[in-house]
Short mmCIF file of C-alpha atoms in Angstrom, two decimals:
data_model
loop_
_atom_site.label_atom_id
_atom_site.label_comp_id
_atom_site.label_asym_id
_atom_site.label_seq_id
_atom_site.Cartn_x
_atom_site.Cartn_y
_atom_site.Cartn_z
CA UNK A 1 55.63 -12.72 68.61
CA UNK A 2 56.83 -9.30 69.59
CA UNK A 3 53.91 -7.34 71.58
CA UNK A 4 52.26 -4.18 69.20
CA UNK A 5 51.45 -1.39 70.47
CA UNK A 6 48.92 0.93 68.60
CA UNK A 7 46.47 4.25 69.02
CA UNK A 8 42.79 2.33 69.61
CA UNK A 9 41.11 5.09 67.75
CA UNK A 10 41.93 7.81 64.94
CA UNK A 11 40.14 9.65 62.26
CA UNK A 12 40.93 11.19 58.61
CA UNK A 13 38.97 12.77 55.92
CA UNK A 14 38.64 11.27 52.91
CA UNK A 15 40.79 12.45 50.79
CA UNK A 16 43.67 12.72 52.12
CA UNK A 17 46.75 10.40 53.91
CA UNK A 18 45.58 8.31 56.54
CA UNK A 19 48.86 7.67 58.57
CA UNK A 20 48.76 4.94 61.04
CA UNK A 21 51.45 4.14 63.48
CA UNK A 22 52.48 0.90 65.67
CA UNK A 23 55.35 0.62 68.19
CA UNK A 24 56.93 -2.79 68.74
CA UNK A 25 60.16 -2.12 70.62
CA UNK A 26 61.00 -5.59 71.36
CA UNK A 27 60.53 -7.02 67.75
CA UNK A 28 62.88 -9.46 66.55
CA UNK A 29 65.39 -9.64 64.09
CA UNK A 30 63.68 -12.27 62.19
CA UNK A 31 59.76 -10.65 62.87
CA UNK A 32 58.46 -9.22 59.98
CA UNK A 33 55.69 -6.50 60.65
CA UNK A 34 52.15 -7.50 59.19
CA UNK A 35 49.51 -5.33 58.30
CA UNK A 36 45.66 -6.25 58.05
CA UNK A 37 42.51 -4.84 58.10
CA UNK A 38 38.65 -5.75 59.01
CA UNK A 39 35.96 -4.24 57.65
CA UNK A 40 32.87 -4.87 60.46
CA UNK A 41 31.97 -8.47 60.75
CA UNK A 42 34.05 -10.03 57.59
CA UNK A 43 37.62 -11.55 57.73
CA UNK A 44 41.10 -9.82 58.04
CA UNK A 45 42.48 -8.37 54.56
CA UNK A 46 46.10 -8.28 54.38
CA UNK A 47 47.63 -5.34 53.25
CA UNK A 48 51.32 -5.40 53.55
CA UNK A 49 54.44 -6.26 55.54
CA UNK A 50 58.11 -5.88 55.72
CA UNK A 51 60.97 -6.65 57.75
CA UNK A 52 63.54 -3.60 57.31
CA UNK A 53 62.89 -1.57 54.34
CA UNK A 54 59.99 0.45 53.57
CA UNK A 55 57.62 -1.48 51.45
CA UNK A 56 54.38 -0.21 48.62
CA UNK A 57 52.00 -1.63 46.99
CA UNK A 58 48.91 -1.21 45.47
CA UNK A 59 46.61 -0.34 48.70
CA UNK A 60 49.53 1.04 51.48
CA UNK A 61 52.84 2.02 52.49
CA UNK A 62 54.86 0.68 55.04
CA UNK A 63 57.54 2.73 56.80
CA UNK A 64 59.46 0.95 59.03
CA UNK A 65 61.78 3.44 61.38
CA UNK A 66 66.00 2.34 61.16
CA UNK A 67 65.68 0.58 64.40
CA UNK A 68 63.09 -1.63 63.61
CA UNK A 69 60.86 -0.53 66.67
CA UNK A 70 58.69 1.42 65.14
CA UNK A 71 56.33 1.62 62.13
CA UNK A 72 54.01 3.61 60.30
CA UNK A 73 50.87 2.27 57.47
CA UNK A 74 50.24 5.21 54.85
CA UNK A 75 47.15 5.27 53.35
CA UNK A 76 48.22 7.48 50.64
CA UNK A 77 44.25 8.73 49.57
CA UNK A 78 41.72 7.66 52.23
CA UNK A 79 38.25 6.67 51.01
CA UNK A 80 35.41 6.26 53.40
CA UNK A 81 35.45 2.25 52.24
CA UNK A 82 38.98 2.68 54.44
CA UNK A 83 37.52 2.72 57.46
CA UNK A 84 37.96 -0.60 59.55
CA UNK A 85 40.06 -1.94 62.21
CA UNK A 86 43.41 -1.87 61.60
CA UNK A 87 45.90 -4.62 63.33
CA UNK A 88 49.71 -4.38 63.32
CA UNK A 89 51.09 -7.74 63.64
CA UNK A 90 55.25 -8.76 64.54
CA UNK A 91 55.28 -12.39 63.17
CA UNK A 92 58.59 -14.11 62.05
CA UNK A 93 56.34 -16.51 59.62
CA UNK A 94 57.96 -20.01 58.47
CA UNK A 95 57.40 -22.37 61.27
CA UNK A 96 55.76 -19.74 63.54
CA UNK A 97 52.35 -20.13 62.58
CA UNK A 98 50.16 -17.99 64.28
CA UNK A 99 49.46 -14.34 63.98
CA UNK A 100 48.99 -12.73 67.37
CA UNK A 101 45.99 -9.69 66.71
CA UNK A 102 45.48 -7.21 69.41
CA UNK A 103 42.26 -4.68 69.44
CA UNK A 104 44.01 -2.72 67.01
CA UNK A 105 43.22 0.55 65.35
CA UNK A 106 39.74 1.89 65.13
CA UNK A 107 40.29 4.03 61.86
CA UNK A 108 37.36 6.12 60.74
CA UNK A 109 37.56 7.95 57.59
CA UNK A 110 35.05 11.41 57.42
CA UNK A 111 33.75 12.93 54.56
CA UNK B 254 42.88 -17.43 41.69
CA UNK B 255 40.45 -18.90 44.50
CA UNK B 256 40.36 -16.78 47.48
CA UNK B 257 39.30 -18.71 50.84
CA UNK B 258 35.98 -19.60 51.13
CA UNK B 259 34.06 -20.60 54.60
CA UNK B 260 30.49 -22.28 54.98
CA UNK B 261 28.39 -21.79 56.56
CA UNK B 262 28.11 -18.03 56.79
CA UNK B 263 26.06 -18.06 59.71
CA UNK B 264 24.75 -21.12 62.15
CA UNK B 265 22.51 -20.76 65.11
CA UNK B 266 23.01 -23.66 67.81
CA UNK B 267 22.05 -24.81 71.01
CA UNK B 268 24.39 -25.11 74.24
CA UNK B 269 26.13 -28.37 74.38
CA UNK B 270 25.38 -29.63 70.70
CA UNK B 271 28.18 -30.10 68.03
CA UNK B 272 28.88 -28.36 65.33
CA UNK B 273 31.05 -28.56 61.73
CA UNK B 274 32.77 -25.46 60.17
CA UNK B 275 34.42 -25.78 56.25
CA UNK B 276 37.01 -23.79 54.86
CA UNK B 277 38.29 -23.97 51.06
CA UNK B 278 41.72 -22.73 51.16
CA UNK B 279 43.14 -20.51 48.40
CA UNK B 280 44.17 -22.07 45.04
CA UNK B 281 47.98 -23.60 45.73
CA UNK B 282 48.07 -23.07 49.33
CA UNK B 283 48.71 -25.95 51.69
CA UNK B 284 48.11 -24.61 55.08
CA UNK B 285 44.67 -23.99 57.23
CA UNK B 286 44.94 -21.89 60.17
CA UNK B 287 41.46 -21.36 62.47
CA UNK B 288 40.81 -18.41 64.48
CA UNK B 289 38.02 -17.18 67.08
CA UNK B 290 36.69 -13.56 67.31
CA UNK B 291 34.69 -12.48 70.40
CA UNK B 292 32.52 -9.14 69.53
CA UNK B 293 34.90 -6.49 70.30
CA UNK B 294 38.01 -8.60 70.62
CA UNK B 295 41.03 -8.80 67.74
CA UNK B 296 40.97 -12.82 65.95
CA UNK B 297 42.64 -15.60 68.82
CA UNK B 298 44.55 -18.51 67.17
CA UNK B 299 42.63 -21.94 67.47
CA UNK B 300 45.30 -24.55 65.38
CA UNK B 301 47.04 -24.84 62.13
CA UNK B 302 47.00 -27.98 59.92
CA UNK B 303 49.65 -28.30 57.36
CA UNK B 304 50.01 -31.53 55.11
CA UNK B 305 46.83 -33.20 57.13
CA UNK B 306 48.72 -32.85 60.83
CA UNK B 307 48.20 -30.41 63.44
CA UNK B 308 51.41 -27.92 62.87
CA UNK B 309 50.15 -25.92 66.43
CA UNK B 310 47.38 -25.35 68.80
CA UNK B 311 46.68 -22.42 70.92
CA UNK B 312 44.59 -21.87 74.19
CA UNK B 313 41.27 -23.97 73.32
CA UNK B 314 39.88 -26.78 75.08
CA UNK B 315 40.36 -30.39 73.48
CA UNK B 316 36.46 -29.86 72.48
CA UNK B 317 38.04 -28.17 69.32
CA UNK B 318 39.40 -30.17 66.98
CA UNK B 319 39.88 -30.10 63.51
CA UNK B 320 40.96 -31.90 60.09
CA UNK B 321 42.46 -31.04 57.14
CA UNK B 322 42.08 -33.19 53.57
CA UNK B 323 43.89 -33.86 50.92
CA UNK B 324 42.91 -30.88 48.69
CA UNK B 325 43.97 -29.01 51.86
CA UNK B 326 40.50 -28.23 52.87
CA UNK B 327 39.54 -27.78 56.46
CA UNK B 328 37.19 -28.80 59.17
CA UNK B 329 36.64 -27.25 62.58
CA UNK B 330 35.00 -29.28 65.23
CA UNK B 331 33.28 -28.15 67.97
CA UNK B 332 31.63 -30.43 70.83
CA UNK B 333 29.48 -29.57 73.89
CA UNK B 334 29.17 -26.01 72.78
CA UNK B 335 29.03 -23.55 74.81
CA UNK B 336 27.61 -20.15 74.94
CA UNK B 337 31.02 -18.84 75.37
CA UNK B 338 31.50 -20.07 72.11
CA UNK B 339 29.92 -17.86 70.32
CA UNK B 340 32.37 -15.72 67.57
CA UNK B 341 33.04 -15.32 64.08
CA UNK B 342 35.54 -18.05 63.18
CA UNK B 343 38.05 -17.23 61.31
CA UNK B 344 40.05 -19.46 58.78
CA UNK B 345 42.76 -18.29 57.04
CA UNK B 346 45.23 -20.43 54.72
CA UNK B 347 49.04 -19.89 53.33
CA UNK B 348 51.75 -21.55 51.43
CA UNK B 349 54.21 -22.88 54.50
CA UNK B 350 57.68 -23.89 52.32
CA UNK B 351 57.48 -21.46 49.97
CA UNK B 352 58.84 -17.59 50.18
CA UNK B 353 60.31 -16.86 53.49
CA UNK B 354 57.06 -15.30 55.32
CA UNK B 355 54.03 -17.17 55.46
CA UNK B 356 51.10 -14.73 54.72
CA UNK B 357 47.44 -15.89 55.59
CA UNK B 358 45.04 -14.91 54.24
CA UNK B 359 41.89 -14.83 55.46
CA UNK B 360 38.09 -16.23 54.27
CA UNK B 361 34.83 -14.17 55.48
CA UNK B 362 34.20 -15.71 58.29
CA UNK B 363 31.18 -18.12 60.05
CA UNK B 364 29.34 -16.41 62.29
CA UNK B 365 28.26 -19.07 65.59
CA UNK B 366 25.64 -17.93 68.12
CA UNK B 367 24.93 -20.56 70.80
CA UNK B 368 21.48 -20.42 72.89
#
């Protein structure tokens, strides 16, 4: 898996976009970027991923820059239930089966 | 759907007994992966069992083991525990075969604390 690089801390009032970035310069062709989250003490929730073109759902957006070695995580309204740790994960799935966390991002969402 | 599901939620041991960890895997999904989180550290890949067969292993002594059944549940193993060993573990299954990324998804977590 590509290394990720990301801020370790970052804060945003609630209410409005929390925008989260990652850098993975040496990502793959075939490495899609993975997005989770942990709330203190319970298990990873994925959020999203993509592999070239910016994807949404219904908790995030993912930008992901034209040279793939970059990306940014929108959280379009933050809520103070938003704040966790935030890992951005390279991970071509299929056959490679492990996802490679680092310490990720601290996010901490103020009223 | 079933998300994943992990007993015990917490387990208090002493150094060098054995211990048993369960994961349910998510409704249709045929793939258990097992992590370890140290306080303060991001989730470290243990194995993965797909079909019943250890699909991968990462950095973890032989003391580790696991199993996976026919309804795709899970077991993690561990002998001779250590105090080391103490983390939230982590299981998380997928669908391996199917769409083109494999995402896991994760259970809540057992919390281990060896004395």
């Amino acid at each position: 898996d590509a290394k990720t690089t990301q801020p370790t801390s970052m804060d945003c009032a609630e209410g409005r976009a929390a925008n989260l970035p990652c850098n993975h310069s040496t990502i793959s062709g075939n490495e899609y970027v993975y997005w989770y989250r942990q709330i203190h003490s319970q298990g990873p929730q994925y959020i999203i991923h993509g592999l070239k073109n910016n994807e949404t759902n219904e908790m995030a957006s993912l930008i992901i820059t034209e040279d793939r070695k970059s990306s940014t995580l929108i959280l379009p309204h933050a809520t103070l239930r938003d704040t966790a740790v935030y890992y951005c994960i390279a991970n071509s799935g299929g056959s490679n089966y492990k996802l490679t966390f680092g310490k990720g991002t601290l996010l901490t969402v103020n009223p | 759907e079933t998300g994943v599901t992990q007993s015990p939620t917490h387990l208090i041991k002493t150094r060098g007994q054995q211990v048993t960890l369960r994961c349910s895997s998510q409704s249709g999904h045929n793939t258990v992966s097992w992590y370890q989180q140290a306080l303060g550290q991001g989730p470290q890949f243990i194995f993965q069992y797909y079909r019943e067969e250890e699909n991968g292993r990462g950095n973890f002594p032989p003391r580790f083991s696991g199993l996976q059944f026919p309804n795709y549940s899970s077991e993690l193993n561990v002998n001779a525990l250590e105090l080391d060993d103490s983390a939230l573990y982590l299981c998380a299954s997928s669908l391996q075969g199917g769409a083109s990324t494999d995402t896991q998804y994760f259970g809540p977590g057992t919390r281990l604390t060896v004395l």
